[in-house]
mmCIF file of C-alpha atoms in Angstrom:
data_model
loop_
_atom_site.group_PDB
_atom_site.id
_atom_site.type_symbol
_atom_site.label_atom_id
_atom_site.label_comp_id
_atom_site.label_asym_id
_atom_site.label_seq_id
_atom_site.Cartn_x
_atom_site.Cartn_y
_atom_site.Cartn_z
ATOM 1 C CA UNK D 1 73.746 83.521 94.666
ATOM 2 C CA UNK D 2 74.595 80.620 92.788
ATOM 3 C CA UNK D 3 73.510 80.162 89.611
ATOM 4 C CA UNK D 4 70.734 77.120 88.992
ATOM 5 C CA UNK D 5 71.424 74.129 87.401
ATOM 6 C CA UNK D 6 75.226 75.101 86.978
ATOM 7 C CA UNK D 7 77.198 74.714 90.098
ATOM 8 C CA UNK D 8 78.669 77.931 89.334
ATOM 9 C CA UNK D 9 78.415 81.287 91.578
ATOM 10 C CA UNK D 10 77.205 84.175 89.940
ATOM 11 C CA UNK D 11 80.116 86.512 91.547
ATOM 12 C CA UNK D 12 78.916 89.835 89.944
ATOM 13 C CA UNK D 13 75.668 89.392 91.442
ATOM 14 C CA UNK D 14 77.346 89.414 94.519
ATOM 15 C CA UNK D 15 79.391 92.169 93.915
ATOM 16 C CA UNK D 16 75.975 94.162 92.904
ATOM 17 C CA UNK D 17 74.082 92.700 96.396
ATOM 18 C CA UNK D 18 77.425 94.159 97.937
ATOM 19 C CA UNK D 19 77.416 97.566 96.355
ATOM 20 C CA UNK D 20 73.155 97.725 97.264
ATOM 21 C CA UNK D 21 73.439 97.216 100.817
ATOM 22 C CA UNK D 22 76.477 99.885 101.484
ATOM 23 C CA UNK D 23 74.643 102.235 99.482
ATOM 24 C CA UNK D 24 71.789 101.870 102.048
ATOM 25 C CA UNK D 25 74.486 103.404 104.434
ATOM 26 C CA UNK D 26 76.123 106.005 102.039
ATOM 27 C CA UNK D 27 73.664 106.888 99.019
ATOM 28 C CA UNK D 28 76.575 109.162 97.935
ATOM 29 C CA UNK D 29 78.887 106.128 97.457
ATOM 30 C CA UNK D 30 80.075 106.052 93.868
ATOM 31 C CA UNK D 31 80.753 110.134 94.563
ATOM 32 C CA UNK D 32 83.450 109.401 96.608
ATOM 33 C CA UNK D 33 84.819 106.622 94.401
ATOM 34 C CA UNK D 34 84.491 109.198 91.186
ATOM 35 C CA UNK D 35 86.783 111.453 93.242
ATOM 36 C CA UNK D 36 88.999 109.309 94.461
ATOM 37 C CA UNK D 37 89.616 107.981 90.849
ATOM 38 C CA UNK D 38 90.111 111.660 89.446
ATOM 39 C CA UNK D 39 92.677 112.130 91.900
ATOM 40 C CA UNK D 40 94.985 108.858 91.070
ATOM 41 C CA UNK D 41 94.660 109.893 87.836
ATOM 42 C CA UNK D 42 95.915 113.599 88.170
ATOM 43 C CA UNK D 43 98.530 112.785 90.528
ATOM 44 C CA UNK D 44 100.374 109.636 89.668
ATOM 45 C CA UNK D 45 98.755 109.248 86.115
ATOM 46 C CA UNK D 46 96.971 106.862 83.723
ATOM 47 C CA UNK D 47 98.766 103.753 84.752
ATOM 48 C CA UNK D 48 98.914 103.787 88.568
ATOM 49 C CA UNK D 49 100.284 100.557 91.100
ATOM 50 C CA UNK D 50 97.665 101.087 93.200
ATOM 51 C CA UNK D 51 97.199 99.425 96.757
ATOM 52 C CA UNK D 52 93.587 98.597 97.775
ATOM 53 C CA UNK D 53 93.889 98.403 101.776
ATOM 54 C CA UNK D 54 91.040 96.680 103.122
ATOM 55 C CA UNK D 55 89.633 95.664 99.898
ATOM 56 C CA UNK D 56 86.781 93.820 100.704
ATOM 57 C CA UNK D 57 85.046 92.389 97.250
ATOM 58 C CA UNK D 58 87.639 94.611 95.292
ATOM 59 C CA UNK D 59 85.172 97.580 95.422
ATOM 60 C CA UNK D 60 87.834 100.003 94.576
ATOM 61 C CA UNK D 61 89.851 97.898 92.188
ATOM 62 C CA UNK D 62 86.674 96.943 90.342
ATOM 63 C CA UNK D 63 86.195 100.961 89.220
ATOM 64 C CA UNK D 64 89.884 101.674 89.164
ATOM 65 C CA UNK D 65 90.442 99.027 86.452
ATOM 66 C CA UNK D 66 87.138 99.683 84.675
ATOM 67 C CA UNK D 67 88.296 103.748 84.989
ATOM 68 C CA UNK D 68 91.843 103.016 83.816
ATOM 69 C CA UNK D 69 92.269 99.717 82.329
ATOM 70 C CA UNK D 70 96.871 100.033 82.402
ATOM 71 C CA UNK D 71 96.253 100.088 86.317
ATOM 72 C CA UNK D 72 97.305 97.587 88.617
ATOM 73 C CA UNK D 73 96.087 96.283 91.677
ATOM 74 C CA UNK D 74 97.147 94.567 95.134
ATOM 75 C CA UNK D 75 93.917 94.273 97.133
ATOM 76 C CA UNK D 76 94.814 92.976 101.044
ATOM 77 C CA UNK D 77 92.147 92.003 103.972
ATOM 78 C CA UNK D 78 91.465 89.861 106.033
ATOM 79 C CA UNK D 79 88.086 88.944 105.541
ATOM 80 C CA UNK D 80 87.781 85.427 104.310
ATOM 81 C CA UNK D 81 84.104 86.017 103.090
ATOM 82 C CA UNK D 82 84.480 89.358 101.550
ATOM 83 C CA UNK D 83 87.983 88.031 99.590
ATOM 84 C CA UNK D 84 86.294 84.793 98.455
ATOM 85 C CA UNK D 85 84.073 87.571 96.434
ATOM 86 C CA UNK D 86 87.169 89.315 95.355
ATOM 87 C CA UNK D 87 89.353 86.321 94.405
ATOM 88 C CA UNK D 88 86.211 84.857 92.278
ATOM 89 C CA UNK D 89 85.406 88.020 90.538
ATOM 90 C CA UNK D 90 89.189 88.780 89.510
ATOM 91 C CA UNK D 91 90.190 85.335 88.415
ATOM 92 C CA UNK D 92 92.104 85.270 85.732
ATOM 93 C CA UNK D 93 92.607 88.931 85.805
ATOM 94 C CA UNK D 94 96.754 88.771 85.571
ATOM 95 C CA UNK D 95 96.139 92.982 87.044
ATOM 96 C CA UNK D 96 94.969 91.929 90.451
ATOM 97 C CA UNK D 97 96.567 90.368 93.092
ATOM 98 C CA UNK D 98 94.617 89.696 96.474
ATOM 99 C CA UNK D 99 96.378 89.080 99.879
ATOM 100 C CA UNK D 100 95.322 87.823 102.909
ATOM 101 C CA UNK D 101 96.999 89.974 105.761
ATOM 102 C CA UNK D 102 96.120 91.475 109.131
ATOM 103 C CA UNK D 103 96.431 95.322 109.090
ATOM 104 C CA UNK D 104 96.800 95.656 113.033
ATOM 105 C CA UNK D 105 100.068 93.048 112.461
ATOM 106 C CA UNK D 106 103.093 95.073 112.273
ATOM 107 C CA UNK D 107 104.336 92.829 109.509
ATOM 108 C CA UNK D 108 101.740 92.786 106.995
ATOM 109 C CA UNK D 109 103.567 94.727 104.288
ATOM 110 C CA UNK D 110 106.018 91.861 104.340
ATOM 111 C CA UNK D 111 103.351 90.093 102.043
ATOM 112 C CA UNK D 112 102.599 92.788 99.407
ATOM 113 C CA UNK D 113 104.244 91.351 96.040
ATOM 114 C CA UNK D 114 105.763 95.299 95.937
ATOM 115 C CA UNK D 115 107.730 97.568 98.263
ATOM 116 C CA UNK D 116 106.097 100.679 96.853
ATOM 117 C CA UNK D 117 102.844 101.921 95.383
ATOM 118 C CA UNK D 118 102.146 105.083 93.370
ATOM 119 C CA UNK D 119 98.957 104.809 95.202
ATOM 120 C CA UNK D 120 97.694 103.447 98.452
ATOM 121 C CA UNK D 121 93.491 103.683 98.738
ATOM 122 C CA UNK D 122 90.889 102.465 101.469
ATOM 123 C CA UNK D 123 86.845 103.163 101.825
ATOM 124 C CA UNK D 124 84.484 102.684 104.589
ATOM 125 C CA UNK D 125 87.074 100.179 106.485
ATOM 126 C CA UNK D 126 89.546 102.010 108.655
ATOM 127 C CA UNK D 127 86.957 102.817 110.823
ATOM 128 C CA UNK D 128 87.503 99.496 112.426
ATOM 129 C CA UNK D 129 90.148 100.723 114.444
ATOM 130 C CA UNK D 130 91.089 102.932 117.125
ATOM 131 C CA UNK D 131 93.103 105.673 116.991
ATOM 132 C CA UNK D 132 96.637 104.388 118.417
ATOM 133 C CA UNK D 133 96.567 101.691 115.783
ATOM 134 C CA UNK D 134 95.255 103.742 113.212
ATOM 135 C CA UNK D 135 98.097 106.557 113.475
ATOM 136 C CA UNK D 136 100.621 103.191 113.333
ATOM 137 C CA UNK D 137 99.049 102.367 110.768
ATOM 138 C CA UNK D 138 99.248 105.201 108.948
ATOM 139 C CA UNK D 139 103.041 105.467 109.636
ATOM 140 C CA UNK D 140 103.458 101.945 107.583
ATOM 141 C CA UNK D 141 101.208 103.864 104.759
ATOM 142 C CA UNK D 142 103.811 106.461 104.261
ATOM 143 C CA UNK D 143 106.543 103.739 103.676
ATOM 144 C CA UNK D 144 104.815 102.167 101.319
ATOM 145 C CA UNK D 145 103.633 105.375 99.025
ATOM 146 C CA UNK D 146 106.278 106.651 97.009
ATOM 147 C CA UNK D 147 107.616 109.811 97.210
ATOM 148 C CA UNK D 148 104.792 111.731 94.877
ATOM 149 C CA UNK D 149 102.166 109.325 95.271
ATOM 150 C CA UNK D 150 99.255 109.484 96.916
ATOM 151 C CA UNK D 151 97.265 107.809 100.165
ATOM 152 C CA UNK D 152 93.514 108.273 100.281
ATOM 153 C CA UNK D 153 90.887 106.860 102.919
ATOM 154 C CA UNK D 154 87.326 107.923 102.197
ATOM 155 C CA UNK D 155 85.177 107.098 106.185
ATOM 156 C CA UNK D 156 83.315 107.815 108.471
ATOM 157 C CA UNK D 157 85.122 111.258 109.837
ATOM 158 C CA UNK D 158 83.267 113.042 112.628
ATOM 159 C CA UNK D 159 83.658 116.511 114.139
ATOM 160 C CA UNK D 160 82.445 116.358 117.157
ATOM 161 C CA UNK D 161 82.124 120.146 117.897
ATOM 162 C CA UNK D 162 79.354 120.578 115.965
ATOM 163 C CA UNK D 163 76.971 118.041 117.643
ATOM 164 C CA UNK D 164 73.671 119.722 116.728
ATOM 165 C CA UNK D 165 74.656 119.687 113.095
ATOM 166 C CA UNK D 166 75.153 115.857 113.224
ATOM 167 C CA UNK D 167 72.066 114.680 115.110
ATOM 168 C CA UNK D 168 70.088 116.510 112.550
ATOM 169 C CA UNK D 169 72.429 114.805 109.063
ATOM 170 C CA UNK D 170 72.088 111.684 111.181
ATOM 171 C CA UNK D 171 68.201 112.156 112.158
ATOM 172 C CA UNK D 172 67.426 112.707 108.303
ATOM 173 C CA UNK D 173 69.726 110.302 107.009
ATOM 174 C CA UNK D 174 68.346 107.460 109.273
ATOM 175 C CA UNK D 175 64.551 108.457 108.250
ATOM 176 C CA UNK D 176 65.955 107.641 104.654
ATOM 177 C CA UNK D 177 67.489 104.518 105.528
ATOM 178 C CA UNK D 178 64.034 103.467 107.051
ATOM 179 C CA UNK D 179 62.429 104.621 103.615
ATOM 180 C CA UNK D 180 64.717 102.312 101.732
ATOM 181 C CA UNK D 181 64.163 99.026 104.229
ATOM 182 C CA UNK D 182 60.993 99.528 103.615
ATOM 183 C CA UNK D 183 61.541 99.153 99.676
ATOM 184 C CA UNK D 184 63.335 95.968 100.038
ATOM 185 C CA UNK D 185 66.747 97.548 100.906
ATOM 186 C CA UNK D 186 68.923 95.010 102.790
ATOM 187 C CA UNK D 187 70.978 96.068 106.284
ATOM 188 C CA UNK D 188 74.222 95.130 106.861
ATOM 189 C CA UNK D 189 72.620 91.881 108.925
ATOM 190 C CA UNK D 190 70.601 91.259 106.738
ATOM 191 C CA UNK D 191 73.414 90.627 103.722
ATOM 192 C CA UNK D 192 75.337 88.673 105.978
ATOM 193 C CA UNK D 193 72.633 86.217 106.863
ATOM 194 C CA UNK D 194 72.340 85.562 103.083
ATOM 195 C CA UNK D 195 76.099 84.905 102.503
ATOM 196 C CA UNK D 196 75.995 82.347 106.018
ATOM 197 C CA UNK D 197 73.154 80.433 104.138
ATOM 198 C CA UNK D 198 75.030 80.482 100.508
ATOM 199 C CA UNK D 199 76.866 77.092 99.806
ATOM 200 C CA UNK D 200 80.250 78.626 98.973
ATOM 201 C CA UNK D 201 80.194 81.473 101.249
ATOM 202 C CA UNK D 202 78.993 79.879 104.760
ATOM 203 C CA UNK D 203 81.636 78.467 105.816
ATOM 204 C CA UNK D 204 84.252 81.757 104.917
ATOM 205 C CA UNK D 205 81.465 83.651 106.614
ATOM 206 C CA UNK D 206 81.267 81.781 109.533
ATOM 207 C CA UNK D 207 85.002 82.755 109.564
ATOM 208 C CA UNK D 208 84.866 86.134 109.330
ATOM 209 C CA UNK D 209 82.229 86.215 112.361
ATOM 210 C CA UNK D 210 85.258 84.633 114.312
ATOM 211 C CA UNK D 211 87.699 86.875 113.283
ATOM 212 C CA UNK D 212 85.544 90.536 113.465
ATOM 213 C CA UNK D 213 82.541 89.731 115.598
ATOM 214 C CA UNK D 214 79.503 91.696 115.118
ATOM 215 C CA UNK D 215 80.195 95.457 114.632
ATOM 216 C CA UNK D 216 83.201 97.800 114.267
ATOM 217 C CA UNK D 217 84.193 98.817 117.860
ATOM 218 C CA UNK D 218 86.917 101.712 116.232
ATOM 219 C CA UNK D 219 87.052 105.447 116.327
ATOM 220 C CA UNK D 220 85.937 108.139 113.855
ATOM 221 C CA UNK D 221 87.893 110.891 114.930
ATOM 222 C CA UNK D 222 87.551 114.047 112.544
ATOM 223 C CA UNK D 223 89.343 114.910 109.230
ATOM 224 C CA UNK D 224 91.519 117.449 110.649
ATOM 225 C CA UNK D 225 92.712 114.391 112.608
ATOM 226 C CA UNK D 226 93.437 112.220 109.930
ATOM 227 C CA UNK D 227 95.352 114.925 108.410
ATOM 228 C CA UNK D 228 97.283 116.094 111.449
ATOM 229 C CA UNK D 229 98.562 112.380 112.092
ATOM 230 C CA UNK D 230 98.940 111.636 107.807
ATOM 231 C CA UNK D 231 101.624 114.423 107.886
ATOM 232 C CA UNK D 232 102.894 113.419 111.369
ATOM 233 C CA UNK D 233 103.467 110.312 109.380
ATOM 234 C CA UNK D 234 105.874 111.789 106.166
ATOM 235 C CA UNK D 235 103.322 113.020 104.296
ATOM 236 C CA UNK D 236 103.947 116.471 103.096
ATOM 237 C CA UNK D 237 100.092 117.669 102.262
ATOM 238 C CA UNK D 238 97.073 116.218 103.815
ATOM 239 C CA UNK D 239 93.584 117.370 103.273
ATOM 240 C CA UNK D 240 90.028 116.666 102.172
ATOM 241 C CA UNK D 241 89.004 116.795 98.670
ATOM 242 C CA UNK D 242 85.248 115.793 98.845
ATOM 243 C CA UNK D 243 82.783 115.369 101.561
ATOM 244 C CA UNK D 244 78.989 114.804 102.319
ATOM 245 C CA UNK D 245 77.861 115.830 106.180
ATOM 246 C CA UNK D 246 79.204 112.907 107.483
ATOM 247 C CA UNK D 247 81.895 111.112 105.461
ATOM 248 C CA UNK D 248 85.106 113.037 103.852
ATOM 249 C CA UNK D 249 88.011 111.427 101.232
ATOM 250 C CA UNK D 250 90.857 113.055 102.809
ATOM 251 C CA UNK D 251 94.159 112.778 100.112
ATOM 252 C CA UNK D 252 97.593 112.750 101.762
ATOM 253 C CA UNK D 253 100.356 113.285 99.175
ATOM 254 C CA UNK D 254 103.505 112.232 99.790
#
């Protein structure tokens, strides 16, 4: 999506080709980020140091800032593509801060330009990994969020003992997504292919491919779970505090 004649990439386009083809997964998208913003804001306040693990594009800091403009931001991943979005939407922008670290690396918080965050939020990413390195994971969350402040990780949570109840959200929610391709929606594939063919993106994307392969190979495990292993972590409440039939924002507070 660069911009004719000009040289220039259009980087909000690409932030709204972004946003398009993950609400063909989760039409209930901005929900979750409404939520999630209500709940910085009545916990730690107007003017939050907020983490954004996993940022992607800077989907979470792009609301949080345009929701509460005192905020600030660190947004970390690893994705070369998905940062090159961030870092050329955000330039400039003296409230962000993007860094390039490896969540499954022990270290990573070592590169964070803070030792503590009022809040620490993630969507749609943590799903990536597996349980064992989750729960460490989680465990290097708690250090970070100060004591009152909040972690909150919207995903893919599912219960698996109600397995007649999924196949029939998953059955009707996969009908949908068919309606939608069929409009001209754009897959996950699909979006990538375009970035691998864009001048500026190709060869960060090509990068990313190395780094991630194809598909997330993680666990979902359920929201009672996450919970369980937030407070087995130092957080002293855990719960959900929104859900559709198959995703859940679970806040931990610390």
């Amino acid at each position: 999506m660069t911009a004719t004649g000009t040289g220039t990439t259009d980087w909000a386009a690409w932030q709204e080709s972004w946003d398009r083809q993950q609400e063909w997964y989760m039409p209930d998208r901005e929900d979750r980020f409404r939520v999630m913003l209500d709940m910085v804001e009545a916990v730690v306040g107007p003017r939050p140091r907020v983490l954004d693990l996993a940022c992607g594009t800077g989907t979470i800091t792009a609301r949080l800032l345009t929701r509460l403009p005192g905020a600030t931001s660190t947004g970390v991943d690893l994705d070369p593509a998905l940062l090159t979005i961030a870092q050329g939407t955000f330039a400039g922008d003296d409230r962000v801060t993007l860094v390039t670290a490896d969540l499954k690396d022990p270290d990573w918080p070592s590169r964070l330009p803070y030792d503590t965050y009022d809040a620490v939020l993630t969507a749609t990413a943590l799903h990536w990994l597996h349980s064992e390195p989750l729960a460490a994971l989680y465990g290097r969350i708690a250090e970070l969020v100060r004591d009152g402040g909040v972690f909150m990780n919207a995903d893919h949570m599912i219960d698996d003992t109600t397995p007649r109840i999924n196949a029939a959200e998953r059955a009707l929610r996969h009908a949908r997504m068919e309606q939608a391709k069929e409009g001209g929606a754009l897959d996950w594939a699909e979006w990538w292919q375009l970035a691998a063919e864009d001048p500026v993106l190709a060869a960060p994307t090509a990068r990313r491919f190395e780094i991630y392969g194809e598909h997330a190979d993680g666990d979902t495990p359920s929201a009672e779970w996450h919970a369980r292993t937030l407070r087995a972590a130092g957080f002293g409440e855990a719960r959900p505090v929104w859900c559709s039939p198959s995703d859940t924002l679970l806040l931990a507070l610390k």
